[in-house]
Structure formats: structure tokens, C-alpha cells
mmCIF file of N, CA and C and ligand atoms in Angstrom:
data_model
loop_
_atom_site.group_PDB
_atom_site.id
_atom_site.type_symbol
_atom_site.label_atom_id
_atom_site.label_comp_id
_atom_site.label_asym_id
_atom_site.label_seq_id
_atom_site.Cartn_x
_atom_site.Cartn_y
_atom_site.Cartn_z
ATOM 1 N N MET T 247 -21.232 -26.719 46.997
ATOM 2 C CA MET T 247 -21.421 -26.278 45.615
ATOM 3 C C MET T 247 -21.481 -27.486 44.670
ATOM 4 N N SER T 248 -22.461 -27.455 43.781
ATOM 5 C CA SER T 248 -22.626 -28.582 42.858
ATOM 6 C C SER T 248 -21.539 -28.570 41.789
ATOM 7 N N LEU T 249 -21.136 -29.764 41.384
ATOM 8 C CA LEU T 249 -20.132 -29.879 40.319
ATOM 9 C C LEU T 249 -20.770 -29.837 38.941
ATOM 10 N N ALA T 250 -22.121 -29.787 38.902
ATOM 11 C CA ALA T 250 -22.799 -29.884 37.607
ATOM 12 C C ALA T 250 -22.785 -28.569 36.867
ATOM 13 N N ASN T 251 -22.288 -28.636 35.657
ATOM 14 C CA ASN T 251 -22.489 -27.511 34.752
ATOM 15 C C ASN T 251 -23.153 -28.083 33.503
ATOM 16 N N PHE T 252 -24.446 -27.817 33.393
ATOM 17 C CA PHE T 252 -25.194 -28.340 32.250
ATOM 18 C C PHE T 252 -25.262 -27.296 31.146
ATOM 19 N N ILE T 253 -25.219 -27.772 29.932
ATOM 20 C CA ILE T 253 -25.396 -26.899 28.773
ATOM 21 C C ILE T 253 -26.657 -27.384 28.066
ATOM 22 N N VAL T 254 -27.598 -26.485 27.905
ATOM 23 C CA VAL T 254 -28.878 -26.856 27.292
ATOM 24 C C VAL T 254 -28.900 -26.332 25.862
ATOM 25 N N PHE T 255 -29.200 -27.227 24.937
ATOM 26 C CA PHE T 255 -29.228 -26.873 23.516
ATOM 27 C C PHE T 255 -30.676 -26.833 23.039
ATOM 28 N N PRO T 256 -31.006 -25.868 22.194
ATOM 29 C CA PRO T 256 -32.397 -25.779 21.739
ATOM 30 C C PRO T 256 -32.722 -26.842 20.693
ATOM 31 N N ASP T 257 -33.988 -27.137 20.590
ATOM 32 C CA ASP T 257 -34.470 -28.032 19.544
ATOM 33 C C ASP T 257 -34.756 -27.194 18.302
ATOM 34 N N LEU T 258 -33.986 -27.429 17.252
ATOM 35 C CA LEU T 258 -34.182 -26.682 16.009
ATOM 36 C C LEU T 258 -35.107 -27.445 15.056
ATOM 37 N N GLY T 259 -35.780 -28.444 15.607
ATOM 38 C CA GLY T 259 -36.611 -29.290 14.761
ATOM 39 C C GLY T 259 -37.951 -28.657 14.430
ATOM 40 N N ASP T 260 -38.713 -29.418 13.717
ATOM 41 C CA ASP T 260 -40.042 -28.971 13.319
ATOM 42 C C ASP T 260 -40.952 -30.194 13.282
ATOM 43 N N SER T 261 -42.010 -30.129 12.543
ATOM 44 C CA SER T 261 -42.986 -31.228 12.541
ATOM 45 C C SER T 261 -42.376 -32.532 12.034
ATOM 46 N N ARG T 262 -41.219 -32.446 11.371
ATOM 47 C CA ARG T 262 -40.579 -33.662 10.853
ATOM 48 C C ARG T 262 -39.748 -34.379 11.908
ATOM 49 N N GLY T 263 -39.470 -33.666 13.030
ATOM 50 C CA GLY T 263 -38.655 -34.270 14.080
ATOM 51 C C GLY T 263 -37.677 -33.261 14.638
ATOM 52 N N SER T 264 -36.884 -33.717 15.607
ATOM 53 C CA SER T 264 -35.963 -32.818 16.311
ATOM 54 C C SER T 264 -34.623 -32.700 15.600
ATOM 55 N N LEU T 265 -33.940 -31.597 15.867
ATOM 56 C CA LEU T 265 -32.595 -31.375 15.341
ATOM 57 C C LEU T 265 -31.833 -30.554 16.380
ATOM 58 N N VAL T 266 -30.691 -31.075 16.801
ATOM 59 C CA VAL T 266 -29.896 -30.395 17.830
ATOM 60 C C VAL T 266 -28.493 -30.158 17.294
ATOM 61 N N VAL T 267 -27.986 -28.954 17.448
ATOM 62 C CA VAL T 267 -26.634 -28.609 17.005
ATOM 63 C C VAL T 267 -25.780 -28.327 18.239
ATOM 64 N N MET T 268 -24.617 -28.961 18.294
ATOM 65 C CA MET T 268 -23.699 -28.715 19.401
ATOM 66 C C MET T 268 -22.378 -28.215 18.841
ATOM 67 N N ASP T 269 -22.119 -26.947 19.017
ATOM 68 C CA ASP T 269 -20.819 -26.374 18.656
ATOM 69 C C ASP T 269 -20.566 -25.191 19.580
ATOM 70 N N ASP T 270 -19.413 -24.562 19.433
ATOM 71 C CA ASP T 270 -19.089 -23.476 20.355
ATOM 72 C C ASP T 270 -20.050 -22.296 20.176
ATOM 73 N N LEU T 271 -20.618 -22.150 19.005
ATOM 74 C CA LEU T 271 -21.587 -21.066 18.808
ATOM 75 C C LEU T 271 -22.866 -21.324 19.603
ATOM 76 N N ALA T 272 -23.169 -22.609 19.798
ATOM 77 C CA ALA T 272 -24.396 -22.982 20.508
ATOM 78 C C ALA T 272 -24.174 -23.160 22.008
ATOM 79 N N GLY T 273 -22.958 -22.845 22.502
ATOM 80 C CA GLY T 273 -22.741 -22.879 23.948
ATOM 81 C C GLY T 273 -21.696 -23.848 24.441
ATOM 82 N N LEU T 274 -21.089 -24.633 23.548
ATOM 83 C CA LEU T 274 -19.996 -25.503 24.004
ATOM 84 C C LEU T 274 -18.828 -24.628 24.459
ATOM 85 N N PRO T 275 -18.145 -25.001 25.546
ATOM 86 C CA PRO T 275 -17.056 -24.163 26.059
ATOM 87 C C PRO T 275 -15.741 -24.311 25.287
ATOM 88 N N PHE T 276 -15.758 -25.018 24.160
ATOM 89 C CA PHE T 276 -14.533 -25.195 23.363
ATOM 90 C C PHE T 276 -14.917 -25.552 21.942
ATOM 91 N N LYS T 277 -13.921 -25.502 21.049
ATOM 92 C CA LYS T 277 -14.108 -26.016 19.691
ATOM 93 C C LYS T 277 -13.828 -27.510 19.704
ATOM 94 N N ILE T 278 -14.682 -28.272 19.063
ATOM 95 C CA ILE T 278 -14.576 -29.740 19.106
ATOM 96 C C ILE T 278 -13.419 -30.214 18.227
ATOM 97 N N ARG T 279 -12.547 -31.043 18.837
ATOM 98 C CA ARG T 279 -11.487 -31.656 18.049
ATOM 99 C C ARG T 279 -11.703 -33.164 17.904
ATOM 100 N N ARG T 280 -12.548 -33.712 18.785
ATOM 101 C CA ARG T 280 -12.796 -35.170 18.755
ATOM 102 C C ARG T 280 -14.188 -35.450 19.292
ATOM 103 N N ALA T 281 -14.863 -36.382 18.676
ATOM 104 C CA ALA T 281 -16.151 -36.867 19.175
ATOM 105 C C ALA T 281 -16.078 -38.382 19.242
ATOM 106 N N TYR T 282 -16.623 -38.956 20.325
ATOM 107 C CA TYR T 282 -16.739 -40.405 20.388
ATOM 108 C C TYR T 282 -18.027 -40.738 21.112
ATOM 109 N N TYR T 283 -18.490 -41.949 20.944
ATOM 110 C CA TYR T 283 -19.742 -42.316 21.605
ATOM 111 C C TYR T 283 -19.660 -43.724 22.137
ATOM 112 N N LEU T 284 -20.340 -43.920 23.255
ATOM 113 C CA LEU T 284 -20.361 -45.193 23.969
ATOM 114 C C LEU T 284 -21.773 -45.750 23.878
ATOM 115 N N PHE T 285 -21.888 -47.006 23.560
ATOM 116 C CA PHE T 285 -23.204 -47.636 23.541
ATOM 117 C C PHE T 285 -23.021 -49.135 23.722
ATOM 118 N N GLY T 286 -24.111 -49.824 23.993
ATOM 119 C CA GLY T 286 -24.046 -51.278 24.150
ATOM 120 C C GLY T 286 -23.546 -51.708 25.519
ATOM 121 N N SER T 287 -23.531 -50.776 26.495
ATOM 122 C CA SER T 287 -23.141 -51.146 27.860
ATOM 123 C C SER T 287 -24.385 -51.596 28.618
ATOM 124 N N GLY T 288 -24.290 -52.709 29.290
ATOM 125 C CA GLY T 288 -25.424 -53.214 30.069
ATOM 126 C C GLY T 288 -25.635 -52.375 31.318
ATOM 127 N N ILE T 289 -26.775 -52.579 31.945
ATOM 128 C CA ILE T 289 -27.156 -51.804 33.138
ATOM 129 C C ILE T 289 -26.138 -52.011 34.271
ATOM 130 N N LYS T 290 -25.453 -53.169 34.261
ATOM 131 C CA LYS T 290 -24.505 -53.470 35.351
ATOM 132 C C LYS T 290 -23.080 -53.023 35.040
ATOM 133 N N GLU T 291 -22.849 -52.541 33.823
ATOM 134 C CA GLU T 291 -21.497 -52.098 33.452
ATOM 135 C C GLU T 291 -21.241 -50.678 33.969
ATOM 136 N N SER T 292 -19.990 -50.394 34.274
ATOM 137 C CA SER T 292 -19.583 -49.035 34.637
ATOM 138 C C SER T 292 -18.354 -48.673 33.816
ATOM 139 N N ARG T 293 -18.206 -47.403 33.503
ATOM 140 C CA ARG T 293 -17.067 -46.965 32.685
ATOM 141 C C ARG T 293 -16.472 -45.697 33.291
ATOM 142 N N GLY T 294 -15.409 -45.244 32.664
ATOM 143 C CA GLY T 294 -14.765 -44.025 33.126
ATOM 144 C C GLY T 294 -13.724 -44.338 34.179
ATOM 145 N N PHE T 295 -13.953 -43.905 35.410
ATOM 146 C CA PHE T 295 -13.007 -44.092 36.518
ATOM 147 C C PHE T 295 -11.662 -43.467 36.173
ATOM 148 N N HIS T 296 -11.722 -42.227 35.740
ATOM 149 C CA HIS T 296 -10.492 -41.484 35.499
ATOM 150 C C HIS T 296 -10.806 -39.987 35.478
ATOM 151 N N ALA T 297 -9.744 -39.210 35.524
ATOM 152 C CA ALA T 297 -9.838 -37.766 35.282
ATOM 153 C C ALA T 297 -8.816 -37.455 34.196
ATOM 154 N N HIS T 298 -8.925 -36.282 33.634
ATOM 155 C CA HIS T 298 -7.937 -35.849 32.648
ATOM 156 C C HIS T 298 -7.143 -34.676 33.210
ATOM 157 N N LYS T 299 -5.872 -34.622 32.840
ATOM 158 C CA LYS T 299 -5.020 -33.526 33.319
ATOM 159 C C LYS T 299 -5.426 -32.212 32.658
ATOM 160 N N THR T 300 -5.659 -32.247 31.353
ATOM 161 C CA THR T 300 -5.968 -30.995 30.638
ATOM 162 C C THR T 300 -7.199 -31.081 29.751
ATOM 163 N N LEU T 301 -7.635 -32.297 29.410
ATOM 164 C CA LEU T 301 -8.737 -32.441 28.435
ATOM 165 C C LEU T 301 -10.056 -31.919 28.988
ATOM 166 N N HIS T 302 -10.763 -31.193 28.170
ATOM 167 C CA HIS T 302 -12.083 -30.669 28.516
ATOM 168 C C HIS T 302 -13.099 -31.392 27.645
ATOM 169 N N GLN T 303 -14.149 -31.922 28.268
ATOM 170 C CA GLN T 303 -15.136 -32.696 27.512
ATOM 171 C C GLN T 303 -16.552 -32.296 27.918
ATOM 172 N N VAL T 304 -17.496 -32.672 27.066
ATOM 173 C CA VAL T 304 -18.913 -32.484 27.345
ATOM 174 C C VAL T 304 -19.579 -33.799 26.958
ATOM 175 N N ALA T 305 -20.506 -34.288 27.785
ATOM 176 C CA ALA T 305 -21.160 -35.569 27.523
ATOM 177 C C ALA T 305 -22.666 -35.392 27.495
ATOM 178 N N VAL T 306 -23.305 -36.116 26.574
ATOM 179 C CA VAL T 306 -24.765 -36.008 26.436
ATOM 180 C C VAL T 306 -25.317 -37.365 25.997
ATOM 181 N N CYS T 307 -26.384 -37.795 26.632
ATOM 182 C CA CYS T 307 -27.069 -39.009 26.177
ATOM 183 C C CYS T 307 -27.966 -38.619 25.009
ATOM 184 N N ILE T 308 -27.537 -38.946 23.798
ATOM 185 C CA ILE T 308 -28.383 -38.620 22.646
ATOM 186 C C ILE T 308 -29.484 -39.669 22.484
ATOM 187 N N SER T 309 -29.366 -40.763 23.220
ATOM 188 C CA SER T 309 -30.447 -41.746 23.337
ATOM 189 C C SER T 309 -30.335 -42.369 24.720
ATOM 190 N N GLY T 310 -31.462 -42.685 25.334
ATOM 191 C CA GLY T 310 -31.450 -43.388 26.611
ATOM 192 C C GLY T 310 -30.910 -42.546 27.750
ATOM 193 N N ALA T 311 -30.331 -43.229 28.742
ATOM 194 C CA ALA T 311 -29.941 -42.548 29.974
ATOM 195 C C ALA T 311 -28.787 -43.289 30.646
ATOM 196 N N CYS T 312 -28.039 -42.547 31.456
ATOM 197 C CA CYS T 312 -27.054 -43.170 32.337
ATOM 198 C C CYS T 312 -26.824 -42.251 33.530
ATOM 199 N N LYS T 313 -26.085 -42.768 34.491
ATOM 200 C CA LYS T 313 -25.742 -41.962 35.670
ATOM 201 C C LYS T 313 -24.297 -41.494 35.532
ATOM 202 N N MET T 314 -24.061 -40.212 35.739
ATOM 203 C CA MET T 314 -22.708 -39.653 35.682
ATOM 204 C C MET T 314 -22.303 -39.237 37.098
ATOM 205 N N VAL T 315 -21.181 -39.753 37.558
ATOM 206 C CA VAL T 315 -20.637 -39.359 38.864
ATOM 207 C C VAL T 315 -19.454 -38.428 38.614
ATOM 208 N N LEU T 316 -19.459 -37.276 39.263
ATOM 209 C CA LEU T 316 -18.347 -36.326 39.170
ATOM 210 C C LEU T 316 -17.750 -36.139 40.562
ATOM 211 N N ASP T 317 -16.441 -35.997 40.604
ATOM 212 C CA ASP T 317 -15.739 -35.913 41.886
ATOM 213 C C ASP T 317 -14.517 -35.019 41.673
ATOM 214 N N ASP T 318 -14.445 -33.910 42.411
ATOM 215 C CA ASP T 318 -13.290 -33.013 42.245
ATOM 216 C C ASP T 318 -12.264 -33.204 43.353
ATOM 217 N N GLY T 319 -12.419 -34.272 44.126
ATOM 218 C CA GLY T 319 -11.487 -34.543 45.220
ATOM 219 C C GLY T 319 -12.033 -34.057 46.550
ATOM 220 N N GLU T 320 -13.015 -33.162 46.498
ATOM 221 C CA GLU T 320 -13.664 -32.678 47.724
ATOM 222 C C GLU T 320 -15.142 -33.018 47.725
ATOM 223 N N VAL T 321 -15.774 -32.786 46.585
ATOM 224 C CA VAL T 321 -17.213 -33.021 46.449
ATOM 225 C C VAL T 321 -17.420 -34.151 45.459
ATOM 226 N N ARG T 322 -18.359 -35.047 45.776
ATOM 227 C CA ARG T 322 -18.739 -36.122 44.846
ATOM 228 C C ARG T 322 -20.239 -36.000 44.607
ATOM 229 N N ASP T 323 -20.618 -35.887 43.335
ATOM 230 C CA ASP T 323 -22.022 -35.663 42.971
ATOM 231 C C ASP T 323 -22.423 -36.648 41.894
ATOM 232 N N GLU T 324 -23.703 -37.002 41.851
ATOM 233 C CA GLU T 324 -24.161 -37.851 40.744
ATOM 234 C C GLU T 324 -25.372 -37.248 40.069
ATOM 235 N N PHE T 325 -25.431 -37.463 38.768
ATOM 236 C CA PHE T 325 -26.468 -36.839 37.950
ATOM 237 C C PHE T 325 -27.000 -37.860 36.973
ATOM 238 N N ARG T 326 -28.280 -37.732 36.664
ATOM 239 C CA ARG T 326 -28.903 -38.572 35.646
ATOM 240 C C ARG T 326 -28.826 -37.827 34.319
ATOM 241 N N LEU T 327 -28.206 -38.433 33.338
ATOM 242 C CA LEU T 327 -28.205 -37.860 31.980
ATOM 243 C C LEU T 327 -29.293 -38.576 31.203
ATOM 244 N N ASN T 328 -30.297 -37.857 30.787
ATOM 245 C CA ASN T 328 -31.431 -38.524 30.128
ATOM 246 C C ASN T 328 -32.110 -37.645 29.090
ATOM 247 N N SER T 329 -31.374 -36.634 28.601
ATOM 248 C CA SER T 329 -31.984 -35.753 27.607
ATOM 249 C C SER T 329 -30.987 -35.462 26.487
ATOM 250 N N PRO T 330 -31.415 -35.555 25.230
ATOM 251 C CA PRO T 330 -30.522 -35.210 24.121
ATOM 252 C C PRO T 330 -30.320 -33.712 23.976
ATOM 253 N N PHE T 331 -31.000 -32.940 24.831
ATOM 254 C CA PHE T 331 -30.862 -31.477 24.778
ATOM 255 C C PHE T 331 -29.960 -30.947 25.900
ATOM 256 N N ARG T 332 -29.536 -31.823 26.811
ATOM 257 C CA ARG T 332 -28.834 -31.346 28.014
ATOM 258 C C ARG T 332 -27.523 -32.107 28.190
ATOM 259 N N ALA T 333 -26.413 -31.385 27.993
ATOM 260 C CA ALA T 333 -25.086 -31.992 28.109
ATOM 261 C C ALA T 333 -24.454 -31.573 29.439
ATOM 262 N N ILE T 334 -23.565 -32.415 29.945
ATOM 263 C CA ILE T 334 -22.861 -32.070 31.189
ATOM 264 C C ILE T 334 -21.382 -31.866 30.878
ATOM 265 N N GLU T 335 -20.801 -30.843 31.507
ATOM 266 C CA GLU T 335 -19.394 -30.539 31.292
ATOM 267 C C GLU T 335 -18.519 -31.488 32.116
ATOM 268 N N LEU T 336 -17.452 -31.973 31.505
ATOM 269 C CA LEU T 336 -16.449 -32.786 32.203
ATOM 270 C C LEU T 336 -15.134 -32.023 32.112
ATOM 271 N N PRO T 337 -14.906 -31.118 33.039
ATOM 272 C CA PRO T 337 -13.692 -30.295 32.947
ATOM 273 C C PRO T 337 -12.449 -31.086 33.330
ATOM 274 N N PRO T 338 -11.269 -30.548 33.038
ATOM 275 C CA PRO T 338 -10.040 -31.218 33.482
ATOM 276 C C PRO T 338 -10.035 -31.366 35.003
ATOM 277 N N LEU T 339 -9.347 -32.384 35.474
ATOM 278 C CA LEU T 339 -9.162 -32.622 36.904
ATOM 279 C C LEU T 339 -10.477 -32.836 37.657
ATOM 280 N N VAL T 340 -11.441 -33.408 36.961
ATOM 281 C CA VAL T 340 -12.659 -33.896 37.628
ATOM 282 C C VAL T 340 -12.795 -35.391 37.312
ATOM 283 N N TRP T 341 -12.733 -36.185 38.369
ATOM 284 C CA TRP T 341 -12.878 -37.641 38.227
ATOM 285 C C TRP T 341 -14.291 -37.939 37.764
ATOM 286 N N HIS T 342 -14.445 -38.823 36.771
ATOM 287 C CA HIS T 342 -15.801 -39.136 36.343
ATOM 288 C C HIS T 342 -16.003 -40.632 36.132
ATOM 289 N N GLU T 343 -17.218 -41.042 36.453
ATOM 290 C CA GLU T 343 -17.631 -42.442 36.306
ATOM 291 C C GLU T 343 -19.016 -42.466 35.686
ATOM 292 N N MET T 344 -19.261 -43.447 34.833
ATOM 293 C CA MET T 344 -20.587 -43.621 34.249
ATOM 294 C C MET T 344 -21.139 -44.971 34.698
ATOM 295 N N HIS T 345 -22.395 -44.970 35.111
ATOM 296 C CA HIS T 345 -23.054 -46.173 35.630
ATOM 297 C C HIS T 345 -24.476 -46.264 35.071
ATOM 298 N N GLU T 346 -25.076 -47.442 35.276
ATOM 299 C CA GLU T 346 -26.522 -47.646 35.038
ATOM 300 C C GLU T 346 -26.958 -47.213 33.638
ATOM 301 N N PHE T 347 -26.268 -47.731 32.640
ATOM 302 C CA PHE T 347 -26.632 -47.428 31.253
ATOM 303 C C PHE T 347 -27.947 -48.116 30.896
ATOM 304 N N SER T 348 -28.877 -47.376 30.346
ATOM 305 C CA SER T 348 -30.094 -48.009 29.825
ATOM 306 C C SER T 348 -29.719 -48.774 28.549
ATOM 307 N N GLU T 349 -30.563 -49.706 28.194
ATOM 308 C CA GLU T 349 -30.266 -50.559 27.032
ATOM 309 C C GLU T 349 -30.098 -49.730 25.754
ATOM 310 N N ASP T 350 -30.854 -48.631 25.670
ATOM 311 C CA ASP T 350 -30.837 -47.795 24.457
ATOM 312 C C ASP T 350 -29.875 -46.613 24.583
ATOM 313 N N CYS T 351 -28.987 -46.659 25.599
ATOM 314 C CA CYS T 351 -28.118 -45.494 25.839
ATOM 315 C C CYS T 351 -27.055 -45.333 24.740
ATOM 316 N N VAL T 352 -26.992 -44.143 24.198
ATOM 317 C CA VAL T 352 -25.859 -43.743 23.348
ATOM 318 C C VAL T 352 -25.311 -42.461 23.972
ATOM 319 N N LEU T 353 -24.127 -42.566 24.548
ATOM 320 C CA LEU T 353 -23.527 -41.414 25.221
ATOM 321 C C LEU T 353 -22.487 -40.794 24.294
ATOM 322 N N LEU T 354 -22.792 -39.599 23.827
ATOM 323 C CA LEU T 354 -21.889 -38.870 22.939
ATOM 324 C C LEU T 354 -20.974 -37.988 23.789
ATOM 325 N N VAL T 355 -19.671 -38.057 23.513
ATOM 326 C CA VAL T 355 -18.708 -37.222 24.237
ATOM 327 C C VAL T 355 -17.970 -36.353 23.225
ATOM 328 N N LEU T 356 -17.960 -35.063 23.474
ATOM 329 C CA LEU T 356 -17.256 -34.104 22.621
ATOM 330 C C LEU T 356 -16.040 -33.616 23.400
ATOM 331 N N ALA T 357 -14.901 -33.539 22.717
ATOM 332 C CA ALA T 357 -13.652 -33.237 23.430
ATOM 333 C C ALA T 357 -12.877 -32.139 22.713
ATOM 334 N N ASP T 358 -12.092 -31.418 23.486
ATOM 335 C CA ASP T 358 -11.344 -30.300 22.887
ATOM 336 C C ASP T 358 -9.974 -30.727 22.367
ATOM 337 N N ASN T 359 -9.660 -32.028 22.505
ATOM 338 C CA ASN T 359 -8.361 -32.460 21.990
ATOM 339 C C ASN T 359 -8.389 -33.941 21.614
ATOM 340 N N TYR T 360 -7.318 -34.379 20.982
ATOM 341 C CA TYR T 360 -7.214 -35.762 20.530
ATOM 342 C C TYR T 360 -6.955 -36.697 21.708
ATOM 343 N N TYR T 361 -7.147 -37.982 21.475
ATOM 344 C CA TYR T 361 -6.863 -38.993 22.490
ATOM 345 C C TYR T 361 -5.374 -38.991 22.837
ATOM 346 N N ASP T 362 -5.096 -38.973 24.133
ATOM 347 C CA ASP T 362 -3.710 -39.005 24.599
ATOM 348 C C ASP T 362 -3.676 -39.720 25.945
ATOM 349 N N GLU T 363 -3.194 -40.938 25.943
ATOM 350 C CA GLU T 363 -3.190 -41.729 27.184
ATOM 351 C C GLU T 363 -2.418 -41.016 28.301
ATOM 352 N N ALA T 364 -1.412 -40.219 27.932
ATOM 353 C CA ALA T 364 -0.602 -39.527 28.955
ATOM 354 C C ALA T 364 -1.408 -38.445 29.680
ATOM 355 N N ASP T 365 -2.575 -38.094 29.147
ATOM 356 C CA ASP T 365 -3.409 -37.070 29.778
ATOM 357 C C ASP T 365 -4.348 -37.663 30.845
ATOM 358 N N TYR T 366 -4.380 -39.011 30.940
ATOM 359 C CA TYR T 366 -5.302 -39.667 31.879
ATOM 360 C C TYR T 366 -4.698 -39.764 33.277
ATOM 361 N N LEU T 367 -5.534 -39.598 34.281
ATOM 362 C CA LEU T 367 -5.217 -39.994 35.655
ATOM 363 C C LEU T 367 -6.160 -41.153 35.960
ATOM 364 N N ARG T 368 -5.654 -42.361 35.916
ATOM 365 C CA ARG T 368 -6.520 -43.539 36.055
ATOM 366 C C ARG T 368 -6.518 -44.106 37.463
ATOM 367 N N ASN T 369 -5.633 -43.591 38.284
ATOM 368 C CA ASN T 369 -5.548 -44.075 39.665
ATOM 369 C C ASN T 369 -6.116 -42.992 40.599
ATOM 370 N N TYR T 370 -7.111 -43.380 41.405
ATOM 371 C CA TYR T 370 -7.810 -42.377 42.225
ATOM 372 C C TYR T 370 -6.874 -41.692 43.221
ATOM 373 N N GLU T 371 -5.930 -42.443 43.780
ATOM 374 C CA GLU T 371 -4.987 -41.846 44.737
ATOM 375 C C GLU T 371 -4.089 -40.815 44.042
ATOM 376 N N ASP T 372 -3.655 -41.132 42.818
ATOM 377 C CA ASP T 372 -2.846 -40.174 42.047
ATOM 378 C C ASP T 372 -3.656 -38.920 41.739
ATOM 379 N N PHE T 373 -4.943 -39.129 41.424
ATOM 380 C CA PHE T 373 -5.833 -38.003 41.148
ATOM 381 C C PHE T 373 -5.951 -37.096 42.378
ATOM 382 N N LEU T 374 -6.182 -37.727 43.554
ATOM 383 C CA LEU T 374 -6.336 -36.927 44.782
ATOM 384 C C LEU T 374 -5.063 -36.138 45.079
ATOM 385 N N GLU T 375 -3.926 -36.780 44.851
ATOM 386 C CA GLU T 375 -2.648 -36.108 45.082
ATOM 387 C C GLU T 375 -2.511 -34.895 44.153
ATOM 388 N N ARG T 376 -2.928 -35.095 42.907
ATOM 389 C CA ARG T 376 -2.817 -34.044 41.890
ATOM 390 C C ARG T 376 -3.702 -32.834 42.224
ATOM 391 N N VAL T 377 -4.953 -33.100 42.683
ATOM 392 C CA VAL T 377 -5.862 -31.978 42.931
ATOM 393 C C VAL T 377 -5.624 -31.319 44.291
ATOM 394 N N SER T 378 -4.842 -31.981 45.155
ATOM 395 C CA SER T 378 -4.624 -31.390 46.472
ATOM 396 C C SER T 378 -3.425 -30.428 46.470
ATOM 397 N N VAL T 379 -2.698 -30.346 45.334
ATOM 398 C CA VAL T 379 -1.538 -29.427 45.328
ATOM 399 C C VAL T 379 -1.929 -28.014 44.923
HETATM 400 P P1 TYD G 127 -11.421 -45.116 28.111
HETATM 401 O O1 TYD G 127 -11.304 -43.640 27.944
HETATM 402 O O2 TYD G 127 -10.669 -45.751 29.220
HETATM 403 O O3 TYD G 127 -12.964 -45.532 28.208
HETATM 404 P P2 TYD G 127 -14.027 -45.293 29.367
HETATM 405 O O4 TYD G 127 -13.658 -44.090 30.123
HETATM 406 O O5 TYD G 127 -15.325 -45.134 28.658
HETATM 407 O O6 TYD G 127 -14.070 -46.488 30.227
HETATM 408 O O7 TYD G 127 -11.044 -45.790 26.730
HETATM 409 C C1 TYD G 127 -11.187 -47.197 26.521
HETATM 410 C C2 TYD G 127 -10.118 -47.639 25.530
HETATM 411 O O8 TYD G 127 -10.311 -46.984 24.262
HETATM 412 C C3 TYD G 127 -8.704 -47.283 25.997
HETATM 413 O O9 TYD G 127 -7.860 -48.379 25.665
HETATM 414 C C4 TYD G 127 -8.321 -46.106 25.158
HETATM 415 C C5 TYD G 127 -9.148 -46.255 23.893
HETATM 416 N N1 TYD G 127 -9.538 -44.953 23.312
HETATM 417 C C6 TYD G 127 -8.941 -44.518 22.145
HETATM 418 O O10 TYD G 127 -8.082 -45.191 21.548
HETATM 419 N N2 TYD G 127 -9.309 -43.304 21.619
HETATM 420 C C7 TYD G 127 -10.253 -42.535 22.215
HETATM 421 O O11 TYD G 127 -10.563 -41.430 21.695
HETATM 422 C C8 TYD G 127 -10.859 -42.987 23.437
HETATM 423 C C9 TYD G 127 -11.902 -42.179 24.150
HETATM 424 C C10 TYD G 127 -10.474 -44.220 23.948
#
């Protein structure tokens, strides 16, 4: 079974250009409490390498592309994020890594809660132990 859960948002734009709205009314699985974005990572940089205990997130490349690796402790899958209309869900207890950022990549992440370092599982062995119980 694939770990990918994509959420596709419609283009509300017109002849002047595109417009995309991301909120729970448009299909997000939560109300947004925090948004952050990653950019300026070179093609050789990798980020992430953690899971969250409870945080639920959605990630979308609003510009450019990157590779998202998801791992639930049993299945490891990789996906190309390359559309501002298609977001991928990052549920709790799914290890995620981002690789191969294009030069123009802006990765927007929407989260259901505030930043909390205590919610991170940054060690892969600890993560595996957590998901195997
Ligand atoms: P981290 O989540 O480890 O980044 P990535 O998964 O992209 O590699 O965050 C990097 C640093 O930024 C870390 O020291 C925590 C800090 N940070 C905040 O202070 N607030 C935030 O909302 C986020 C996402 C990170």
C-alpha cells in the first residue's frame, strides 16, 4: 500500500494568472495553525530526517520541485513534488526526508500545531521502536 495521500487543489485563477487556496474547506485535513517554507536548498542538500509524534502536516512545492521520501517503519516510498496544485500529507509517525531540491524550489508546509521540539522523533531507531508498539 502506498504511503502517498495527495490533496489536489483547484486553480481559481483566470486570464491574469493562477490562484490556489489551501484551507480545510478546500480539502486540508486540519485547520492551519502554522505555515513555514523552505527554499534556497541546493540539489545536493537533504532535509527532514524525522517524524512527529502528533503533528499533522501537508507539504506542497509552490515553486520548483523536490523529492519527498515517506517511511512508516514498514514501507518506504518516494514521490516527486512538482506541482503547486498537489500537496502531500505528512501524518504523525511517518518518517520524512526531502531531497533533490531544484534551484527554484519553494516548499510550503502547513501544520496543525505550533513548533514543539518535544514532538520530534529525530533518531530513526527511536522512530522504529515507537511505530512497532
Ligand atoms: P527542522 O524541522 O529540523 O528542519 P528540516 O526538517 O527542514 O530539516 O527545523 C530546523 C530548525 O528550525 C530547528 O532548529 C528547529 C527550527 N524550527 C523552528 O524554530 N520553528 C519551526 O516552525 C520549524 C519548522 C523549525
